[in-house]
Amino acid sequence: MSQRDVDHLLIGGGIASGNCARHLRRGGADGTITLVGREPDLPYDRPPLSKEYLQGSQERSDALLEDAGWYADNDIETLTGVTVTALDLGARTATLSNRDVLRFGQALIATGANVRRLPAPGAELTGIHYLRTFGNSDAIRQDASGKRVVLIGGSYIACEVAASLTTLGSTCTLVMQEALPLSRGFGSDAGRFFAETLGAHGITFSASDELEGFEGADGKVTHVITRSGARLEADAVIVGVGVNPDVSLARKAGLEVGRKGGVLVDAGLRTAADGVYAAGDVAEYVSVVNGGRRQRLEHWDVAFSQGRTVARNMLGQDVPHDAVPYFFSDLADWAAIEYVGPAEDWDREIVRGSLQEGSFTIFYLQGGVMQGALTVGRSDDLQVAVRLIAGSTDLGDRVAELGDLSSDLEQLG
Ligand SMILES: Cc1cc2nc3c(=O)[nH]c(=O)nc-3n(C[C@H](O)[C@H](O)[C@H](O)COP(=O)(O)OP(=O)(O)OC[C@H]3O[C@@H](n4cnc5c(N)ncnc54)[C@H](O)[C@@H]3O)c2cc1C
């Protein structure tokens, strides 16, 4: 066991920590920086794991935020394959799984999230996969390519993986609680469009349904049984039913967890402990661009940009995290989805463009105030949506112009 001092301790080896390290150095930090991550890899992008990397068109190295040389050149210590097992906020120390103890000046908790597991009968069979890491994506490609695959979930992981596996020759069926894929966050009009897009490529649905259990032979899954009574043949199963923020370390250290399940931080991503921050999937923050609402989002761009906000605050700039949350998703090369928001409630959807032609934006409004916007093929529309959301602008009777292609959106916000 050794004990030593670190100026900036970044806990978690994901994109929030990685980008914080980059912006600390870019911002002129001259102290020591140590990044501790449980996984064997340096910080990497997870979005390709269900898309290009799963499809085999991207290498591991393409997904890395920075390569090992960059961390060395920038004098950033990376402890991969190492877990922070305890945080003492009074003594300002972190105990590592290799038994070292680091005394820190400032710390970032960016422990991310873990997949939510379904405790159904037969869950112990092989051939049932979850997806969070490079290794999971490798195993899915190996086990599910060209096979009959059942995916549990109707949100973006199940939809993206079904699309990617279809390009690898698999036959995919989604079992989902929703009547339409992706409709929980984006509504029924969008859901119908995504159902048609996926369906046009042979993906089928057991909709408004649920997993009941798995059947297998010789220890391997063979069938998925659903609550509606369907018995679906499955050579492999992928479960994509959401994640739980990994608050275990923070909670043990005495930090408060909020109603959205994340570590509570203020608008500048500060916890209640002096000089200790949280960012990314694990952070429940006060969003100055969403009317002061508490947000906890599992979006790549949020984790990435929050890493930068933490770096700036560690360097004494005292800035709020004021980016309007942005999300993207790809269904193979059939549809590229972009979204800003998030709209929690809305009473009106206005479509600009054409759902039939696959080039549209749906604006989600509460009264005359923009809450969110989803686009397929009309990215430019989001710039105006971002300004309207950030300004909480009430469009009043000009709302209809959003759907009128002859009106200039730029005039609205
Ligand atoms: C397959 C997949 C596809 C995705 N696609 C999209 C997409 O298209 N668009 C989008 O916006 N978002 C997408 N996301 C979500 C996005 O990847 C996450 O929001 C982002 O990875 C969050 O980054 P993070 O740094 O907060 O946490 P994570 O990426 O979860 O990283 C946290 C890391 O910390 C480690 N850790 C945890 N506890 C400790 C500890 N005590 N000590 C040391 N290390 C620890 C974890 O093992 C993990 O490696 C996708 C996610 C997945 C899994």
Short mmCIF file of C-alpha atoms and ligand atoms in Angstrom, two decimals:
data_model
loop_
_atom_site.label_atom_id
_atom_site.label_comp_id
_atom_site.label_asym_id
_atom_site.label_seq_id
_atom_site.Cartn_x
_atom_site.Cartn_y
_atom_site.Cartn_z
CA MET A 1 0.00 0.00 0.00
CA SER A 2 1.24 3.47 -0.84
CA GLN A 3 -0.23 6.86 -0.09
CA ARG A 4 0.34 9.86 -2.32
CA ASP A 5 -1.14 13.20 -3.29
CA VAL A 6 -3.06 14.01 -6.50
CA ASP A 7 -4.37 17.45 -7.42
CA HIS A 8 -7.22 16.28 -9.68
CA LEU A 9 -8.65 12.81 -9.15
CA LEU A 10 -11.05 11.62 -11.87
CA ILE A 11 -13.06 8.59 -10.72
CA GLY A 12 -14.49 6.52 -13.57
CA GLY A 13 -12.98 5.68 -16.91
CA GLY A 14 -15.73 6.95 -19.22
CA ILE A 15 -16.20 9.90 -21.50
CA ALA A 16 -17.04 12.37 -18.69
CA SER A 17 -13.74 11.70 -16.92
CA GLY A 18 -11.75 11.54 -20.15
CA ASN A 19 -13.06 14.86 -21.42
CA CYS A 20 -12.52 16.47 -18.02
CA ALA A 21 -8.85 15.42 -18.20
CA ARG A 22 -8.53 16.95 -21.66
CA HIS A 23 -10.06 20.25 -20.63
CA LEU A 24 -8.06 20.46 -17.44
CA ARG A 25 -4.86 20.39 -19.47
CA ARG A 26 -6.27 22.58 -22.25
CA GLY A 27 -7.37 25.07 -19.60
CA GLY A 28 -3.86 25.26 -18.18
CA ALA A 29 -4.02 22.92 -15.17
CA ASP A 30 -0.42 22.34 -14.11
CA GLY A 31 -1.09 19.98 -11.18
CA THR A 32 -1.17 16.19 -11.22
CA ILE A 33 -4.16 14.45 -12.82
CA THR A 34 -5.04 10.80 -12.17
CA LEU A 35 -7.91 9.01 -13.93
CA VAL A 36 -9.04 5.73 -12.32
CA GLY A 37 -11.25 3.38 -14.35
CA ARG A 38 -12.53 -0.10 -13.64
CA GLU A 39 -12.54 -1.24 -17.26
CA PRO A 40 -9.34 -2.39 -18.98
CA ASP A 41 -9.68 0.26 -21.71
CA LEU A 42 -8.92 3.96 -21.75
CA PRO A 43 -12.03 6.21 -22.00
CA TYR A 44 -14.00 5.35 -25.13
CA ASP A 45 -17.25 6.18 -26.87
CA ARG A 46 -20.01 3.68 -26.19
CA PRO A 47 -22.39 4.76 -29.00
CA PRO A 48 -20.48 2.73 -31.66
CA LEU A 49 -20.95 -0.45 -29.57
CA SER A 50 -24.50 -0.74 -30.87
CA LYS A 51 -23.69 0.77 -34.27
CA GLU A 52 -20.46 0.86 -36.34
CA TYR A 53 -18.35 -1.22 -33.96
CA LEU A 54 -21.05 -3.90 -33.67
CA GLN A 55 -21.47 -3.88 -37.45
CA GLY A 56 -17.73 -4.42 -37.81
CA SER A 57 -17.05 -1.19 -39.70
CA GLN A 58 -15.11 0.47 -36.87
CA GLU A 59 -12.09 -0.63 -34.84
CA ARG A 60 -11.66 -0.35 -31.09
CA SER A 61 -9.02 2.30 -31.55
CA ASP A 62 -11.50 4.48 -33.51
CA ALA A 63 -13.74 4.64 -30.43
CA LEU A 64 -11.02 5.80 -28.01
CA LEU A 65 -11.34 9.41 -26.89
CA GLU A 66 -7.53 9.66 -26.91
CA ASP A 67 -4.84 7.02 -27.28
CA ALA A 68 -2.28 6.06 -24.62
CA GLY A 69 0.33 8.35 -26.15
CA TRP A 70 -1.86 11.39 -25.66
CA TYR A 71 -2.29 10.73 -21.93
CA ALA A 72 1.47 10.20 -21.58
CA ASP A 73 2.30 13.36 -23.55
CA ASN A 74 -0.08 15.35 -21.36
CA ASP A 75 1.22 13.87 -18.14
CA ILE A 76 -2.11 12.32 -17.15
CA GLU A 77 -1.85 9.15 -15.11
CA THR A 78 -4.40 6.50 -16.16
CA LEU A 79 -5.07 3.61 -13.81
CA THR A 80 -7.17 1.22 -15.92
CA GLY A 81 -8.54 -2.01 -14.48
CA VAL A 82 -8.59 -0.30 -11.08
CA THR A 83 -11.66 0.48 -8.94
CA VAL A 84 -12.04 3.21 -6.36
CA THR A 85 -13.42 1.19 -3.46
CA ALA A 86 -13.91 3.95 -0.90
CA LEU A 87 -13.97 7.73 -0.68
CA ASP A 88 -13.36 9.56 2.57
CA LEU A 89 -14.61 13.09 2.02
CA GLY A 90 -13.37 14.28 5.40
CA ALA A 91 -9.81 13.03 4.99
CA ARG A 92 -10.08 13.71 1.22
CA THR A 93 -8.72 10.29 0.30
CA ALA A 94 -9.69 7.59 -2.19
CA THR A 95 -8.83 3.94 -1.59
CA LEU A 96 -8.15 1.89 -4.72
CA SER A 97 -8.60 -1.82 -5.42
CA ASN A 98 -4.81 -2.10 -5.73
CA ARG A 99 -4.73 -0.85 -2.09
CA ASP A 100 -3.13 2.48 -2.93
CA VAL A 101 -4.58 5.52 -1.19
CA LEU A 102 -4.76 8.84 -3.07
CA ARG A 103 -5.11 12.10 -1.16
CA PHE A 104 -6.87 14.51 -3.54
CA GLY A 105 -7.28 18.23 -3.86
CA GLN A 106 -10.33 18.07 -6.17
CA ALA A 107 -12.27 15.04 -7.37
CA LEU A 108 -14.78 14.15 -10.07
CA ILE A 109 -17.23 11.28 -9.55
CA ALA A 110 -18.06 9.99 -13.04
CA THR A 111 -18.91 6.38 -12.30
CA GLY A 112 -21.56 6.22 -15.04
CA ALA A 113 -24.26 3.60 -15.08
CA ASN A 114 -24.76 -0.15 -15.13
CA VAL A 115 -27.31 -2.05 -17.21
CA ARG A 116 -30.60 -2.91 -15.57
CA ARG A 117 -30.90 -6.70 -15.38
CA LEU A 118 -34.16 -8.62 -15.74
CA PRO A 119 -34.60 -11.34 -13.12
CA ALA A 120 -36.85 -13.57 -15.28
CA PRO A 121 -36.98 -17.39 -15.12
CA GLY A 122 -34.17 -18.80 -17.27
CA ALA A 123 -32.07 -15.62 -16.95
CA GLU A 124 -29.00 -17.75 -16.17
CA LEU A 125 -28.98 -19.40 -19.65
CA THR A 126 -26.12 -18.55 -21.98
CA GLY A 127 -26.88 -16.58 -25.13
CA ILE A 128 -28.63 -13.80 -23.16
CA HIS A 129 -26.69 -10.58 -23.59
CA TYR A 130 -26.57 -7.08 -22.15
CA LEU A 131 -24.63 -4.26 -23.79
CA ARG A 132 -22.41 -1.71 -22.10
CA THR A 133 -18.78 -2.52 -22.95
CA PHE A 134 -16.53 -3.45 -25.88
CA GLY A 135 -16.55 -7.05 -24.61
CA ASN A 136 -20.37 -7.18 -24.62
CA SER A 137 -20.46 -5.87 -28.20
CA ASP A 138 -17.87 -8.46 -29.31
CA ALA A 139 -19.90 -11.26 -27.70
CA ILE A 140 -23.13 -10.10 -29.36
CA ARG A 141 -21.52 -9.94 -32.81
CA GLN A 142 -20.08 -13.40 -32.35
CA ASP A 143 -23.23 -15.00 -30.93
CA ALA A 144 -26.02 -13.22 -32.81
CA SER A 145 -24.76 -12.48 -36.36
CA GLY A 146 -26.89 -14.23 -38.96
CA LYS A 147 -29.11 -15.81 -36.29
CA ARG A 148 -32.67 -15.55 -34.96
CA VAL A 149 -32.45 -12.83 -32.33
CA VAL A 150 -35.01 -11.59 -29.84
CA LEU A 151 -34.42 -8.16 -28.33
CA ILE A 152 -36.11 -7.13 -25.11
CA GLY A 153 -36.89 -3.41 -25.03
CA GLY A 154 -38.39 -0.77 -27.29
CA SER A 155 -35.93 2.01 -26.75
CA TYR A 156 -32.77 3.04 -28.52
CA ILE A 157 -30.45 0.16 -27.51
CA ALA A 158 -32.85 -2.55 -28.71
CA CYS A 159 -33.73 -0.61 -31.88
CA GLU A 160 -30.12 0.20 -32.78
CA VAL A 161 -28.88 -3.32 -32.09
CA ALA A 162 -31.75 -4.85 -34.09
CA ALA A 163 -30.86 -2.57 -37.01
CA SER A 164 -27.13 -3.39 -36.79
CA LEU A 165 -27.72 -7.14 -36.48
CA THR A 166 -30.10 -7.04 -39.44
CA THR A 167 -27.23 -5.68 -41.53
CA LEU A 168 -25.25 -8.73 -40.36
CA GLY A 169 -27.95 -11.10 -41.64
CA SER A 170 -29.83 -11.69 -38.38
CA THR A 171 -33.61 -11.99 -38.12
CA CYS A 172 -34.77 -9.73 -35.29
CA THR A 173 -37.91 -9.45 -33.16
CA LEU A 174 -38.43 -6.83 -30.48
CA VAL A 175 -40.46 -7.62 -27.37
CA MET A 176 -41.51 -4.29 -25.89
CA GLN A 177 -43.95 -2.75 -23.45
CA GLU A 178 -44.55 0.14 -25.83
CA ALA A 179 -47.08 -0.09 -28.65
CA LEU A 180 -44.48 1.49 -30.95
CA PRO A 181 -40.67 1.58 -30.79
CA LEU A 182 -39.05 4.73 -29.35
CA SER A 183 -42.50 6.15 -28.62
CA ARG A 184 -41.92 6.63 -24.89
CA GLY A 185 -39.62 9.59 -25.40
CA PHE A 186 -40.72 10.73 -28.84
CA GLY A 187 -44.50 10.09 -29.04
CA SER A 188 -46.71 8.03 -31.35
CA ASP A 189 -46.13 9.84 -34.65
CA ALA A 190 -42.41 9.27 -34.34
CA GLY A 191 -43.04 5.72 -33.07
CA ARG A 192 -45.06 4.88 -36.19
CA PHE A 193 -42.25 6.20 -38.39
CA PHE A 194 -39.64 4.10 -36.57
CA ALA A 195 -41.88 0.99 -36.62
CA GLU A 196 -42.24 1.37 -40.39
CA THR A 197 -38.52 2.00 -40.88
CA LEU A 198 -37.50 -1.06 -38.86
CA GLY A 199 -40.35 -3.14 -40.29
CA ALA A 200 -39.35 -2.30 -43.86
CA HIS A 201 -36.07 -4.12 -43.15
CA GLY A 202 -37.79 -7.22 -41.79
CA ILE A 203 -37.71 -6.46 -38.05
CA THR A 204 -40.87 -7.66 -36.29
CA PHE A 205 -42.46 -6.66 -32.99
CA SER A 206 -44.23 -8.25 -30.09
CA ALA A 207 -45.62 -4.90 -28.98
CA SER A 208 -47.54 -3.92 -25.83
CA ASP A 209 -46.01 -7.09 -24.43
CA GLU A 210 -43.41 -8.11 -21.85
CA LEU A 211 -40.84 -10.73 -21.12
CA GLU A 212 -42.20 -13.64 -19.09
CA GLY A 213 -39.12 -15.89 -19.16
CA PHE A 214 -36.56 -17.80 -21.18
CA GLU A 215 -36.44 -21.46 -22.19
CA GLY A 216 -33.29 -23.29 -23.16
CA ALA A 217 -31.59 -26.55 -23.98
CA ASP A 218 -28.14 -27.69 -22.80
CA GLY A 219 -27.79 -24.45 -20.83
CA LYS A 220 -28.36 -22.20 -23.86
CA VAL A 221 -31.37 -20.04 -24.58
CA THR A 222 -33.73 -21.35 -27.29
CA HIS A 223 -36.99 -19.44 -26.74
CA VAL A 224 -38.35 -16.25 -25.25
CA ILE A 225 -41.76 -16.51 -23.63
CA THR A 226 -43.81 -13.34 -23.46
CA ARG A 227 -46.66 -12.30 -21.18
CA SER A 228 -49.10 -12.37 -24.12
CA GLY A 229 -48.28 -16.06 -24.58
CA ALA A 230 -45.91 -15.85 -27.55
CA ARG A 231 -43.07 -18.40 -27.66
CA LEU A 232 -40.37 -16.90 -29.87
CA GLU A 233 -37.45 -18.92 -31.22
CA ALA A 234 -34.16 -17.33 -30.22
CA ASP A 235 -30.56 -18.32 -30.91
CA ALA A 236 -29.55 -15.21 -28.98
CA VAL A 237 -31.27 -12.58 -26.85
CA ILE A 238 -30.24 -8.98 -26.26
CA VAL A 239 -31.76 -7.17 -23.29
CA GLY A 240 -31.84 -3.38 -23.51
CA VAL A 241 -34.12 -2.12 -20.77
CA GLY A 242 -32.24 0.84 -19.40
CA VAL A 243 -29.51 1.51 -16.88
CA ASN A 244 -29.09 2.38 -13.22
CA PRO A 245 -26.64 5.13 -12.32
CA ASP A 246 -23.71 3.73 -10.35
CA VAL A 247 -24.06 5.74 -7.16
CA SER A 248 -22.65 3.08 -4.84
CA LEU A 249 -19.32 4.81 -4.17
CA ALA A 250 -20.88 8.27 -3.75
CA ARG A 251 -23.65 7.00 -1.50
CA LYS A 252 -21.17 5.14 0.73
CA ALA A 253 -19.18 8.36 0.99
CA GLY A 254 -22.29 10.09 2.35
CA LEU A 255 -23.32 12.08 -0.73
CA GLU A 256 -27.01 12.59 -1.37
CA VAL A 257 -28.84 10.79 -4.16
CA GLY A 258 -31.81 12.55 -5.79
CA ARG A 259 -35.24 11.47 -6.99
CA LYS A 260 -33.87 10.67 -10.44
CA GLY A 261 -31.41 8.25 -8.86
CA GLY A 262 -28.26 10.32 -9.41
CA VAL A 263 -25.68 12.05 -7.24
CA LEU A 264 -27.08 15.48 -6.43
CA VAL A 265 -25.07 18.39 -7.81
CA ASP A 266 -25.79 22.06 -8.37
CA ALA A 267 -25.83 23.89 -11.71
CA GLY A 268 -22.01 23.94 -11.68
CA LEU A 269 -21.96 20.15 -11.09
CA ARG A 270 -20.66 20.53 -7.51
CA THR A 271 -21.67 18.03 -4.83
CA ALA A 272 -22.16 19.13 -1.23
CA ALA A 273 -18.48 18.27 -0.54
CA ASP A 274 -16.05 21.07 -1.25
CA GLY A 275 -14.11 20.54 -4.51
CA VAL A 276 -15.94 17.28 -5.33
CA TYR A 277 -17.98 17.19 -8.54
CA ALA A 278 -20.16 14.65 -10.37
CA ALA A 279 -20.81 14.43 -14.12
CA GLY A 280 -22.30 12.22 -16.81
CA ASP A 281 -24.81 9.39 -16.38
CA VAL A 282 -24.36 9.42 -12.59
CA ALA A 283 -25.03 13.13 -12.03
CA GLU A 284 -28.41 14.64 -11.17
CA TYR A 285 -27.92 18.32 -11.84
CA VAL A 286 -29.89 21.54 -11.80
CA SER A 287 -30.39 22.45 -15.44
CA VAL A 288 -30.34 26.20 -16.00
CA VAL A 289 -31.59 25.69 -19.57
CA ASN A 290 -34.53 23.46 -18.57
CA GLY A 291 -36.22 25.92 -16.23
CA GLY A 292 -34.09 24.93 -13.22
CA ARG A 293 -35.40 21.34 -13.36
CA ARG A 294 -33.28 18.52 -11.99
CA GLN A 295 -31.98 16.37 -14.85
CA ARG A 296 -30.15 13.10 -15.03
CA LEU A 297 -29.57 12.05 -18.61
CA GLU A 298 -27.84 9.10 -20.20
CA HIS A 299 -26.62 10.92 -23.30
CA TRP A 300 -23.10 10.83 -24.68
CA ASP A 301 -23.08 14.57 -25.38
CA VAL A 302 -24.20 15.39 -21.84
CA ALA A 303 -21.39 13.30 -20.30
CA PHE A 304 -18.87 14.77 -22.73
CA SER A 305 -19.85 18.41 -22.24
CA GLN A 306 -20.22 18.02 -18.47
CA GLY A 307 -16.63 16.78 -18.33
CA ARG A 308 -15.64 20.15 -19.80
CA THR A 309 -17.84 22.12 -17.38
CA VAL A 310 -16.25 20.32 -14.40
CA ALA A 311 -12.76 21.05 -15.72
CA ARG A 312 -13.60 24.75 -16.04
CA ASN A 313 -14.97 24.86 -12.51
CA MET A 314 -12.01 22.96 -11.11
CA LEU A 315 -9.92 25.71 -12.70
CA GLY A 316 -11.92 28.34 -10.85
CA GLN A 317 -14.16 29.70 -13.60
CA ASP A 318 -17.46 29.23 -11.72
CA VAL A 319 -19.68 28.43 -14.72
CA PRO A 320 -23.06 26.64 -14.80
CA HIS A 321 -23.57 23.70 -17.12
CA ASP A 322 -25.72 25.53 -19.66
CA ALA A 323 -25.79 23.29 -22.76
CA VAL A 324 -29.24 22.23 -23.98
CA PRO A 325 -29.09 18.40 -23.77
CA TYR A 326 -28.51 16.77 -27.17
CA PHE A 327 -29.00 13.10 -28.08
CA PHE A 328 -28.29 11.19 -31.29
CA SER A 329 -29.00 7.66 -32.47
CA ASP A 330 -28.65 5.74 -35.73
CA LEU A 331 -30.77 2.87 -36.98
CA ALA A 332 -28.09 1.36 -39.25
CA ASP A 333 -27.94 3.78 -42.19
CA TRP A 334 -31.74 3.78 -42.44
CA ALA A 335 -32.42 6.77 -40.16
CA ALA A 336 -30.19 9.20 -38.27
CA ILE A 337 -31.99 10.56 -35.23
CA GLU A 338 -31.14 13.76 -33.38
CA TYR A 339 -32.96 15.21 -30.42
CA VAL A 340 -32.75 18.21 -28.12
CA GLY A 341 -34.77 18.67 -24.97
CA PRO A 342 -35.66 16.68 -23.04
CA ALA A 343 -39.43 17.19 -23.17
CA GLU A 344 -40.88 15.64 -20.01
CA ASP A 345 -44.42 16.85 -20.70
CA TRP A 346 -45.94 18.27 -23.81
CA ASP A 347 -49.48 18.90 -25.03
CA ARG A 348 -48.74 19.58 -28.66
CA GLU A 349 -46.58 18.06 -31.40
CA ILE A 350 -45.96 19.98 -34.60
CA VAL A 351 -44.41 18.23 -37.58
CA ARG A 352 -42.24 20.15 -40.03
CA GLY A 353 -41.46 18.24 -43.22
CA SER A 354 -42.70 14.80 -44.13
CA LEU A 355 -42.86 11.66 -42.00
CA GLN A 356 -43.68 9.65 -45.14
CA GLU A 357 -40.56 10.85 -46.88
CA GLY A 358 -38.38 10.36 -43.78
CA SER A 359 -37.31 13.99 -43.57
CA PHE A 360 -39.01 15.74 -40.67
CA THR A 361 -38.72 17.51 -37.36
CA ILE A 362 -41.26 17.05 -34.58
CA PHE A 363 -41.44 19.97 -32.14
CA TYR A 364 -42.84 19.17 -28.69
CA LEU A 365 -44.56 22.11 -26.96
CA GLN A 366 -46.30 22.80 -23.70
CA GLY A 367 -48.61 25.69 -24.47
CA GLY A 368 -46.48 27.87 -26.72
CA VAL A 369 -43.16 26.90 -25.12
CA MET A 370 -40.77 24.50 -26.86
CA GLN A 371 -39.80 21.51 -24.66
CA GLY A 372 -37.96 19.34 -27.17
CA ALA A 373 -37.39 18.60 -30.85
CA LEU A 374 -36.66 15.40 -32.73
CA THR A 375 -35.33 15.37 -36.25
CA VAL A 376 -34.61 12.85 -38.94
CA GLY A 377 -32.87 14.49 -41.86
CA ARG A 378 -33.46 18.13 -40.90
CA SER A 379 -30.62 18.85 -38.44
CA ASP A 380 -30.69 22.60 -39.04
CA ASP A 381 -34.13 22.85 -37.42
CA LEU A 382 -32.55 21.92 -34.09
CA GLN A 383 -30.52 25.12 -33.91
CA VAL A 384 -33.69 27.17 -33.61
CA ALA A 385 -35.18 24.62 -31.19
CA VAL A 386 -32.11 24.93 -28.94
CA ARG A 387 -32.51 28.71 -28.77
CA LEU A 388 -36.25 28.48 -28.07
CA ILE A 389 -35.73 25.88 -25.32
CA ALA A 390 -32.89 27.80 -23.69
CA GLY A 391 -34.89 31.02 -23.76
CA SER A 392 -38.18 29.37 -22.61
CA THR A 393 -39.69 31.49 -25.38
CA ASP A 394 -43.48 31.51 -25.55
CA LEU A 395 -44.34 31.45 -29.25
CA GLY A 396 -48.00 32.28 -28.61
CA ASP A 397 -50.00 32.25 -31.85
CA ARG A 398 -46.83 31.90 -33.93
CA VAL A 399 -46.62 28.19 -33.00
CA ALA A 400 -48.23 27.14 -36.29
CA GLU A 401 -45.30 28.62 -38.22
CA LEU A 402 -43.15 25.77 -36.91
CA GLY A 403 -45.00 23.38 -39.20
CA ASP A 404 -45.16 25.69 -42.20
CA LEU A 405 -42.26 24.98 -44.55
CA SER A 406 -42.73 28.38 -46.20
CA SER A 407 -42.02 30.18 -42.90
CA ASP A 408 -38.45 30.98 -41.95
CA LEU A 409 -37.71 29.29 -38.61
CA GLU A 410 -34.88 31.72 -37.96
CA GLN A 411 -37.52 34.45 -37.49
CA LEU A 412 -38.89 32.56 -34.49
CA GLY A 413 -35.87 32.22 -32.27
C1 LIG B 1 -24.36 0.55 -26.50
C2 LIG B 1 -24.57 1.99 -26.14
C3 LIG B 1 -24.93 2.89 -27.12
C4 LIG B 1 -25.12 4.22 -26.81
N1 LIG B 1 -25.49 5.07 -27.80
C5 LIG B 1 -25.71 6.36 -27.50
C6 LIG B 1 -26.09 7.26 -28.53
O1 LIG B 1 -26.25 6.89 -29.70
N2 LIG B 1 -26.28 8.56 -28.21
C7 LIG B 1 -26.12 9.01 -26.93
O2 LIG B 1 -26.30 10.21 -26.68
N3 LIG B 1 -25.75 8.18 -25.93
C8 LIG B 1 -25.55 6.86 -26.18
N4 LIG B 1 -25.17 6.01 -25.18
C9 LIG B 1 -25.01 6.53 -23.80
C10 LIG B 1 -23.63 7.09 -23.55
O3 LIG B 1 -22.66 6.19 -24.01
C11 LIG B 1 -23.46 7.36 -22.06
O4 LIG B 1 -24.35 8.42 -21.73
C12 LIG B 1 -22.02 7.73 -21.69
O5 LIG B 1 -21.19 6.62 -21.91
C13 LIG B 1 -21.92 8.15 -20.23
O6 LIG B 1 -20.57 8.41 -19.92
P1 LIG B 1 -20.06 8.46 -18.42
O7 LIG B 1 -18.63 8.85 -18.50
O8 LIG B 1 -20.98 9.27 -17.60
O9 LIG B 1 -20.22 6.99 -17.84
P2 LIG B 1 -19.72 5.54 -18.38
O10 LIG B 1 -19.58 5.52 -19.85
O11 LIG B 1 -20.67 4.56 -17.76
O12 LIG B 1 -18.31 5.40 -17.72
C14 LIG B 1 -18.13 5.22 -16.34
C15 LIG B 1 -16.93 4.33 -16.12
O13 LIG B 1 -16.56 4.35 -14.75
C16 LIG B 1 -16.28 3.04 -14.31
N5 LIG B 1 -16.49 2.98 -12.85
C17 LIG B 1 -17.65 2.90 -12.17
N6 LIG B 1 -17.40 2.89 -10.83
C18 LIG B 1 -16.07 2.98 -10.68
C19 LIG B 1 -15.23 3.02 -9.56
N7 LIG B 1 -15.71 2.99 -8.32
N8 LIG B 1 -13.89 3.07 -9.76
C20 LIG B 1 -13.38 3.12 -11.01
N9 LIG B 1 -14.15 3.09 -12.12
C21 LIG B 1 -15.47 3.02 -11.96
C22 LIG B 1 -17.23 2.18 -15.09
O14 LIG B 1 -16.78 0.84 -15.12
C23 LIG B 1 -17.18 2.86 -16.47
O15 LIG B 1 -16.09 2.38 -17.21
C24 LIG B 1 -24.95 4.66 -25.46
C25 LIG B 1 -24.60 3.74 -24.47
C26 LIG B 1 -24.41 2.43 -24.79
C27 LIG B 1 -24.03 1.44 -23.72
#
